[in-house]
Tab-separated table of C-alpha atoms in Angstrom:
chain	number	residue	atom	x	y	z
A	1	MET	CA	-8.209	46.630	-48.509
A	2	SER	CA	-4.952	46.950	-51.033
A	3	LYS	CA	-2.934	50.151	-51.359
A	4	THR	CA	-4.550	49.230	-55.468
A	5	GLY	CA	-7.704	48.658	-54.131
A	6	GLU	CA	-7.722	51.836	-52.306
A	7	VAL	CA	-7.053	53.631	-55.006
A	8	GLU	CA	-8.947	51.786	-57.906
A	9	ARG	CA	-12.380	51.680	-56.220
A	10	PHE	CA	-12.389	55.573	-57.436
A	11	GLY	CA	-12.718	54.339	-61.065
A	12	TRP	CA	-16.511	54.359	-61.635
A	13	VAL	CA	-15.556	58.796	-61.400
A	14	HIS	CA	-14.495	57.576	-64.995
A	15	ARG	CA	-17.824	56.699	-66.423
A	16	SER	CA	-19.904	59.717	-64.213
A	17	THR	CA	-20.629	63.317	-65.806
A	18	VAL	CA	-17.304	64.846	-64.161
A	19	GLN	CA	-15.046	62.866	-65.739
A	20	ASP	CA	-13.858	64.886	-67.461
A	21	ALA	CA	-13.181	67.797	-66.267
A	22	ALA	CA	-14.732	69.092	-61.816
A	23	CYS	CA	-12.982	70.016	-59.223
A	24	LEU	CA	-14.571	68.485	-55.691
A	25	THR	CA	-14.119	70.509	-52.616
A	26	PHE	CA	-14.932	68.641	-49.066
A	27	VAL	CA	-15.680	70.675	-46.630
A	28	ARG	CA	-16.510	69.399	-42.524
A	29	GLY	CA	-19.775	70.998	-41.837
A	30	THR	CA	-23.329	71.373	-42.580
A	31	ASP	CA	-24.575	74.641	-42.825
A	32	LEU	CA	-24.899	75.204	-46.638
A	33	ASP	CA	-25.261	78.669	-46.794
A	34	ARG	CA	-22.598	79.609	-45.162
A	35	LEU	CA	-20.418	77.762	-46.378
A	36	ALA	CA	-21.907	78.834	-49.888
A	37	GLN	CA	-21.592	82.225	-48.845
A	38	ARG	CA	-18.093	81.563	-48.165
A	39	PHE	CA	-17.302	80.526	-51.885
A	40	GLY	CA	-18.707	83.605	-52.923
A	41	ALA	CA	-22.142	82.505	-53.556
A	42	ILE	CA	-24.678	85.352	-54.325
A	43	THR	CA	-27.487	83.397	-52.084
A	44	GLU	CA	-30.280	84.784	-52.580
A	45	HIS	CA	-30.539	83.112	-55.537
A	46	ALA	CA	-30.194	79.632	-54.481
A	47	ARG	CA	-31.717	76.739	-56.122
A	48	THR	CA	-33.044	72.813	-55.172
A	49	LEU	CA	-32.016	70.516	-58.156
A	50	ASP	CA	-30.573	66.818	-58.477
A	51	PHE	CA	-27.008	66.728	-60.092
A	52	ASP	CA	-27.722	65.857	-63.817
A	53	GLU	CA	-30.086	69.768	-63.514
A	54	TYR	CA	-27.215	71.360	-61.411
A	55	CYS	CA	-24.424	70.399	-64.252
A	56	GLU	CA	-26.960	71.632	-67.095
A	57	GLU	CA	-26.644	75.130	-65.275
A	58	ALA	CA	-23.630	75.267	-64.693
A	59	PHE	CA	-23.143	74.453	-68.081
A	60	ALA	CA	-25.209	76.845	-69.387
A	61	HIS	CA	-23.657	79.925	-67.268
A	62	GLN	CA	-20.101	79.026	-67.637
A	63	ASP	CA	-19.142	81.926	-69.748
A	64	ARG	CA	-20.664	84.432	-67.350
A	65	TYR	CA	-19.973	82.949	-63.693
A	66	PRO	CA	-19.695	80.373	-61.791
A	67	VAL	CA	-22.129	77.823	-60.733
A	68	ILE	CA	-21.771	75.756	-57.808
A	69	GLY	CA	-23.714	72.188	-56.241
A	70	LEU	CA	-23.614	71.392	-52.147
A	71	ARG	CA	-24.683	68.266	-50.551
A	72	SER	CA	-23.780	67.386	-47.128
A	73	VAL	CA	-23.184	63.871	-46.102
A	74	GLY	CA	-21.812	62.435	-42.735
A	75	GLU	CA	-20.063	65.714	-40.929
A	76	TRP	CA	-18.707	67.034	-44.170
A	77	THR	CA	-20.140	68.805	-47.246
A	78	LEU	CA	-19.491	68.227	-51.226
A	79	ILE	CA	-19.096	71.603	-53.270
A	80	ALA	CA	-19.351	70.477	-56.437
A	81	GLU	CA	-18.106	72.266	-59.393
A	82	ASP	CA	-18.668	70.559	-63.073
A	83	GLY	CA	-15.979	72.179	-65.433
A	84	GLY	CA	-15.165	74.587	-62.624
A	85	PHE	CA	-12.092	75.544	-60.679
A	86	GLN	CA	-13.309	77.925	-57.996
A	87	GLY	CA	-12.113	74.806	-55.038
A	88	SER	CA	-8.580	74.885	-56.229
A	89	ARG	CA	-8.115	78.564	-55.492
A	90	ALA	CA	-6.101	80.137	-52.745
A	91	GLU	CA	-8.732	82.884	-52.454
A	92	VAL	CA	-11.565	80.368	-51.560
A	93	LEU	CA	-9.657	77.481	-49.826
A	94	ARG	CA	-8.846	80.128	-46.822
A	95	ARG	CA	-12.401	81.549	-46.784
A	96	VAL	CA	-14.226	78.503	-46.480
A	97	SER	CA	-11.641	76.497	-44.505
A	98	HIS	CA	-12.094	79.311	-41.495
A	99	ARG	CA	-12.508	77.366	-38.483
A	100	THR	CA	-12.862	73.836	-40.189
A	101	GLU	CA	-11.002	71.986	-42.660
A	102	ALA	CA	-10.998	71.357	-46.852
A	103	VAL	CA	-9.821	69.147	-49.367
A	104	SER	CA	-9.865	69.746	-52.791
A	105	ALA	CA	-9.489	67.619	-56.521
A	106	PHE	CA	-9.389	69.520	-59.191
A	107	TRP	CA	-9.007	68.387	-63.035
A	108	ASN	CA	-10.181	69.151	-66.217
A	109	VAL	CA	-9.876	68.224	-69.848
A	110	ASN	CA	-6.107	68.941	-70.307
A	111	ALA	CA	-5.258	66.754	-67.800
A	112	LEU	CA	-4.140	69.604	-65.428
A	113	THR	CA	-5.169	68.937	-61.918
A	114	GLN	CA	-4.379	70.417	-58.327
A	115	PHE	CA	-4.860	69.016	-54.643
A	116	SER	CA	-5.552	71.422	-51.952
A	117	HIS	CA	-5.294	70.877	-48.361
A	118	ALA	CA	-6.377	74.353	-46.082
A	119	VAL	CA	-7.263	74.238	-42.335
A	120	ASP	CA	-8.286	77.330	-40.360
A	121	GLY	CA	-8.065	79.558	-43.014
A	122	GLU	CA	-4.766	78.432	-43.925
A	123	LEU	CA	-3.602	76.430	-47.660
A	124	ARG	CA	-1.600	74.590	-45.847
A	125	THR	CA	-0.603	72.119	-48.922
A	126	ALA	CA	-1.182	72.259	-52.875
A	127	PHE	CA	0.854	70.244	-55.538
A	128	GLU	CA	-0.349	69.081	-58.765
A	129	ALA	CA	-1.067	64.980	-59.132
A	130	LEU	CA	1.433	64.179	-61.245
A	131	MET	CA	4.610	66.402	-59.246
A	132	PRO	CA	3.220	65.077	-55.400
A	133	ALA	CA	7.299	66.162	-54.585
A	134	PHE	CA	6.687	70.136	-55.872
A	135	ARG	CA	4.394	71.261	-52.822
A	136	GLN	CA	3.524	74.353	-52.552
A	137	GLY	CA	2.036	76.446	-49.123
A	138	THR	CA	2.331	77.022	-45.288
A	139	ARG	CA	2.964	73.154	-44.503
A	140	PRO	CA	3.833	72.145	-47.731
A	141	ASP	CA	4.802	68.679	-46.195
A	142	GLY	CA	2.327	68.649	-43.419
A	143	LEU	CA	0.097	65.464	-45.407
A	144	GLU	CA	3.791	63.160	-46.709
A	145	ASP	CA	2.842	60.581	-43.692
A	146	ILE	CA	-0.868	60.372	-45.089
A	147	ARG	CA	-0.185	60.359	-48.122
A	148	ALA	CA	2.288	57.922	-48.305
A	149	GLY	CA	1.880	53.875	-49.616
A	150	LEU	CA	0.212	55.362	-52.738
A	151	PRO	CA	1.241	54.787	-56.083
A	152	TRP	CA	2.562	58.442	-56.530
A	153	PRO	CA	3.183	60.035	-59.071
A	154	GLY	CA	1.730	58.263	-62.726
A	155	ILE	CA	4.091	55.844	-64.351
A	156	ASP	CA	5.693	53.154	-61.990
A	157	PRO	CA	9.491	51.942	-62.649
A	158	LEU	CA	9.018	49.570	-65.656
A	159	GLY	CA	6.974	52.347	-67.613
A	160	GLU	CA	3.341	51.046	-67.241
A	161	PRO	CA	0.442	53.325	-66.453
A	162	GLY	CA	-0.082	53.935	-62.810
A	163	ALA	CA	-2.916	55.201	-61.067
A	164	SER	CA	-4.857	57.857	-62.610
A	165	THR	CA	-3.872	61.354	-61.299
A	166	ILE	CA	-8.199	61.792	-60.050
A	167	ASP	CA	-8.350	58.352	-58.606
A	168	LEU	CA	-4.790	59.190	-56.513
A	169	MET	CA	-6.063	62.525	-55.436
A	170	LEU	CA	-9.617	61.110	-54.193
A	171	ALA	CA	-7.907	58.221	-52.284
A	172	LEU	CA	-5.818	61.335	-50.222
A	173	ALA	CA	-9.034	63.318	-49.747
A	174	ALA	CA	-10.222	60.201	-48.306
A	175	ARG	CA	-6.784	59.215	-46.110
A	176	ILE	CA	-8.411	63.007	-44.805
A	177	THR	CA	-11.586	62.948	-44.551
A	178	GLY	CA	-12.553	59.824	-43.814
A	179	GLU	CA	-15.151	59.813	-45.810
A	180	PRO	CA	-14.285	57.998	-49.303
A	181	LEU	CA	-16.299	59.431	-52.339
A	182	THR	CA	-18.861	56.983	-53.743
A	183	PRO	CA	-21.177	57.482	-56.540
A	184	ASP	CA	-24.232	57.805	-53.891
A	185	TRP	CA	-23.207	61.275	-52.999
A	186	PHE	CA	-24.405	62.978	-56.189
A	187	ASP	CA	-27.860	61.344	-55.407
A	188	GLY	CA	-30.639	63.508	-54.653
A	189	ASP	CA	-30.952	67.732	-54.437
A	190	PHE	CA	-28.199	69.353	-54.169
A	191	ALA	CA	-28.035	73.450	-52.789
A	192	THR	CA	-27.168	75.748	-55.826
A	193	TYR	CA	-25.871	79.114	-56.174
A	194	PRO	CA	-24.153	81.392	-58.934
A	195	VAL	CA	-20.624	82.207	-57.779
A	196	ALA	CA	-19.305	85.998	-57.370
A	197	SER	CA	-15.567	84.959	-57.440
A	198	TRP	CA	-13.602	86.268	-54.893
A	199	PRO	CA	-10.705	88.701	-56.651
A	200	LEU	CA	-7.571	87.362	-56.722
A	201	ASP	CA	-4.994	88.144	-53.895
A	202	LEU	CA	-2.874	91.540	-54.318
A	203	PRO	CA	0.342	90.892	-55.381
A	204	GLY	CA	2.887	90.041	-52.356
A	205	SER	CA	5.500	92.525	-53.914
A	206	PRO	CA	6.716	94.925	-57.034
A	207	GLU	CA	8.790	91.789	-58.196
A	208	VAL	CA	5.866	89.162	-58.735
A	209	LEU	CA	3.320	91.912	-59.968
A	210	LEU	CA	6.049	92.872	-62.637
A	211	ASP	CA	6.525	89.231	-63.373
A	212	GLU	CA	3.101	88.888	-64.038
A	213	VAL	CA	2.426	92.284	-65.574
A	214	GLY	CA	5.201	93.363	-67.834
A	215	LEU	CA	7.176	96.294	-67.530
A	216	ASP	CA	4.922	98.289	-70.675
A	217	GLN	CA	1.865	97.589	-68.619
A	218	VAL	CA	2.810	99.724	-66.089
A	219	GLY	CA	3.452	102.589	-68.458
A	220	ILE	CA	5.376	105.410	-66.653
A	221	ARG	CA	8.687	106.401	-67.343
A	222	PHE	CA	9.335	109.296	-65.555
A	223	HIS	CA	11.129	110.800	-69.360
A	224	ALA	CA	14.325	109.726	-68.584
A	225	ASP	CA	16.371	106.829	-70.962
A	226	ASP	CA	18.046	104.947	-68.108
A	227	LEU	CA	13.917	103.607	-66.997
A	228	GLU	CA	12.785	102.645	-70.409
A	229	ALA	CA	12.999	98.968	-70.085
A	230	ASP	CA	14.843	98.206	-67.251
A	231	SER	CA	12.371	97.324	-64.306
A	232	ALA	CA	14.779	97.437	-62.136
A	233	ALA	CA	15.589	100.722	-62.289
A	234	LEU	CA	12.252	101.766	-62.503
A	235	LEU	CA	11.988	100.130	-59.104
A	236	ASP	CA	14.903	101.755	-57.682
A	237	ALA	CA	13.598	105.260	-58.567
A	238	VAL	CA	10.177	104.918	-56.969
A	239	ARG	CA	11.800	102.842	-53.677
A	240	ARG	CA	13.798	106.294	-52.942
A	241	ALA	CA	10.472	108.314	-53.156
A	242	GLY	CA	9.763	106.355	-49.886
A	243	PRO	CA	5.854	104.415	-49.318
A	244	ALA	CA	3.915	107.696	-48.142
A	245	ARG	CA	4.895	109.167	-51.371
A	246	CYS	CA	4.104	105.838	-52.839
A	247	ARG	CA	0.977	106.263	-50.926
A	248	ARG	CA	0.461	109.715	-52.193
A	249	ALA	CA	0.714	108.906	-55.932
A	250	ALA	CA	-1.482	105.174	-55.922
A	251	ALA	CA	-4.050	107.362	-54.505
A	252	SER	CA	-3.674	110.127	-57.123
A	253	VAL	CA	-4.222	107.411	-60.176
A	254	ALA	CA	-7.121	106.501	-58.505
A	255	ARG	CA	-8.761	109.351	-57.765
A	256	HIS	CA	-7.782	110.422	-61.596
A	257	VAL	CA	-9.277	107.452	-63.629
A	258	LEU	CA	-12.570	107.360	-60.733
A	259	ASP	CA	-13.489	110.693	-61.857
A	260	LEU	CA	-12.899	109.663	-65.543
A	261	THR	CA	-15.659	107.070	-64.896
A	262	ALA	CA	-17.502	108.121	-62.814
A	263	GLY	CA	-16.587	105.689	-60.421
A	264	HIS	CA	-17.196	107.792	-56.904
A	265	ASP	CA	-20.809	106.175	-56.619
A	266	GLN	CA	-20.559	104.407	-53.462
A	267	LEU	CA	-19.496	105.592	-49.961
A	268	VAL	CA	-16.934	102.465	-49.182
A	269	VAL	CA	-15.096	104.055	-52.287
A	270	ALA	CA	-15.144	107.631	-51.167
A	271	GLU	CA	-13.685	106.211	-47.850
A	272	THR	CA	-11.361	104.040	-49.077
A	273	LEU	CA	-10.344	107.240	-51.069
A	274	ARG	CA	-10.319	109.356	-48.405
A	275	ALA	CA	-8.240	106.984	-46.187
A	276	LEU	CA	-5.372	106.619	-49.096
A	277	GLU	CA	-4.966	110.181	-49.626
A	278	ALA	CA	-4.404	110.752	-45.360
A	279	GLY	CA	-1.361	107.557	-45.443
A	280	ALA	CA	-3.986	105.880	-43.334
A	281	GLU	CA	-4.078	101.822	-43.660
A	282	PRO	CA	-7.045	101.562	-46.229
A	283	ASP	CA	-9.817	98.664	-46.010
A	284	ASP	CA	-9.028	96.626	-48.650
A	285	ALA	CA	-11.614	93.790	-48.029
A	286	ALA	CA	-13.810	96.865	-47.960
A	287	ILE	CA	-12.974	97.485	-51.365
A	288	GLY	CA	-12.615	94.103	-52.738
A	289	GLU	CA	-16.321	93.136	-51.859
A	290	VAL	CA	-17.507	96.115	-53.879
A	291	VAL	CA	-15.525	95.014	-57.173
A	292	ARG	CA	-16.110	91.728	-56.421
A	293	LEU	CA	-20.314	92.469	-56.123
A	294	ARG	CA	-19.659	95.027	-59.434
A	295	ARG	CA	-18.491	92.334	-61.346
A	296	TRP	CA	-21.027	90.432	-60.869
A	297	GLU	CA	-23.176	92.269	-61.940
A	298	LEU	CA	-21.392	92.713	-65.261
A	299	HIS	CA	-22.869	89.103	-65.963
A	300	ARG	CA	-26.570	89.553	-64.760
A	301	ARG	CA	-27.622	92.166	-66.999
A	302	PRO	CA	-27.118	93.961	-70.818
A	303	VAL	CA	-23.433	96.552	-69.575
A	304	THR	CA	-22.124	99.346	-71.581
A	305	SER	CA	-18.752	100.026	-71.717
A	306	ALA	CA	-19.027	102.574	-69.477
A	307	ASP	CA	-20.220	100.124	-66.956
A	308	ARG	CA	-16.821	97.813	-67.564
A	309	ALA	CA	-15.159	100.893	-67.069
A	310	ARG	CA	-16.381	101.877	-63.944
A	311	VAL	CA	-15.551	98.042	-62.528
A	312	ARG	CA	-12.432	98.517	-63.554
A	313	ALA	CA	-11.371	101.831	-62.378
A	314	LEU	CA	-12.284	100.219	-58.786
A	315	GLU	CA	-9.933	97.419	-58.995
A	316	VAL	CA	-7.317	100.270	-60.235
A	317	LEU	CA	-8.634	101.384	-56.014
A	318	ARG	CA	-8.418	98.210	-54.959
A	319	GLN	CA	-4.329	97.449	-56.067
A	320	ALA	CA	-3.927	100.916	-54.865
A	321	THR	CA	-5.152	99.551	-51.348
A	322	ASN	CA	-2.072	97.193	-51.304
A	323	ARG	CA	-0.225	96.654	-48.167
A	324	ASP	CA	3.176	97.601	-49.451
A	325	PRO	CA	2.803	101.273	-51.208
A	326	LEU	CA	4.519	100.417	-53.726
A	327	THR	CA	3.321	97.410	-54.992
A	328	GLY	CA	-0.037	99.205	-54.755
A	329	LEU	CA	1.091	102.280	-56.586
A	330	LEU	CA	2.761	99.465	-59.512
A	331	GLY	CA	-0.746	97.892	-58.998
A	332	ALA	CA	-2.807	100.509	-59.775
A	333	LEU	CA	-0.643	102.187	-62.530
A	334	ALA	CA	-0.799	98.412	-64.284
A	335	GLU	CA	-4.479	98.243	-63.946
A	336	ALA	CA	-4.773	101.777	-64.699
A	337	GLY	CA	-3.414	100.873	-68.623
A	338	ARG	CA	-6.690	98.639	-68.918
A	339	LEU	CA	-8.566	101.572	-69.289
A	340	ARG	CA	-7.986	104.247	-72.119
A	341	VAL	CA	-5.998	106.847	-70.100
A	342	GLU	CA	-3.511	108.620	-71.296
A	343	ARG	CA	-0.054	107.459	-70.112
A	344	SER	CA	1.830	111.119	-70.118
A	345	ASP	CA	-1.184	112.162	-67.736
A	346	LEU	CA	-0.306	109.177	-65.056
A	347	THR	CA	3.094	110.229	-65.618
A	348	ASP	CA	2.527	113.525	-64.782
A	349	LEU	CA	-0.078	112.382	-61.587
A	350	VAL	CA	2.784	110.055	-60.571
A	351	THR	CA	5.814	112.432	-60.816
A	352	ALA	CA	3.748	115.157	-58.803
A	353	ALA	CA	3.227	112.540	-56.021
A	354	LEU	CA	6.739	111.235	-55.666
A	355	ALA	CA	8.393	114.780	-56.247
């Protein structure tokens, strides 16, 4: 098959149900329940639907939570998302590729795309299909030999339109899996599940966090004029306090918001808070699971502003568990800023803990 034919054979996608927006994830393995759980699915709500029925279900719930559809073909399982994007997230790909391999192709109505490849819990390569030279991941060049020869990036040297980015991603996926996507992959029954999305990864450094949320969201100034608008000065001041005091300050912020919202209603919450206050290494995975499931519950029944505040308070606690105590403190403060908490109270708590 010519390189052109290798790509053009996926042209049928542009006449399919998923032509406008989708994320298709291919995972080696056929245990649907296990793969769905790694995706974040609530497996007790599984339903068997054909693909058109699945798309209707996904559309009906798109404003509340994602819905995924799984179907095995050969030794691979297709995890389809009509209009979704969970399979493009690092948080999902690391989990679903545990002890196996996963490939995903994402596109949406705004012409955004992402191709991703993960192996054994490691997101090795991810890139925008129009800009494959700009790659991320632990092994960003790991697919270059396999990718070679496909007509990237989408505009040829003569200025004529190149191959569709969707077709290119599916052609590359086929090279990796050895199983080209064909229309009959969408025939028959799909196992469908609602998804309680995995929380975002905790920030990797205080600088990354401040770039994302801004200094104003953190909201503490220590009443010093030279810290009013300078994140570098703030970081320097907090760093001088040392990691133990930062951890203690983060725990103080978390306890304060949990007290305000009556959020101490689960054992794992109390244990996580006690670990923080004792200076022990907290279990961020355990509190992350609580946050994930509580957020899911918010979408399933009528809720009050108090219910939402309790979940946000749990996210303050999760941020405080960051392995870097300084980033944990700033993350807890940024999340606390989303609640109606007196900033002066937070400043007083942090100042006392850092002293």
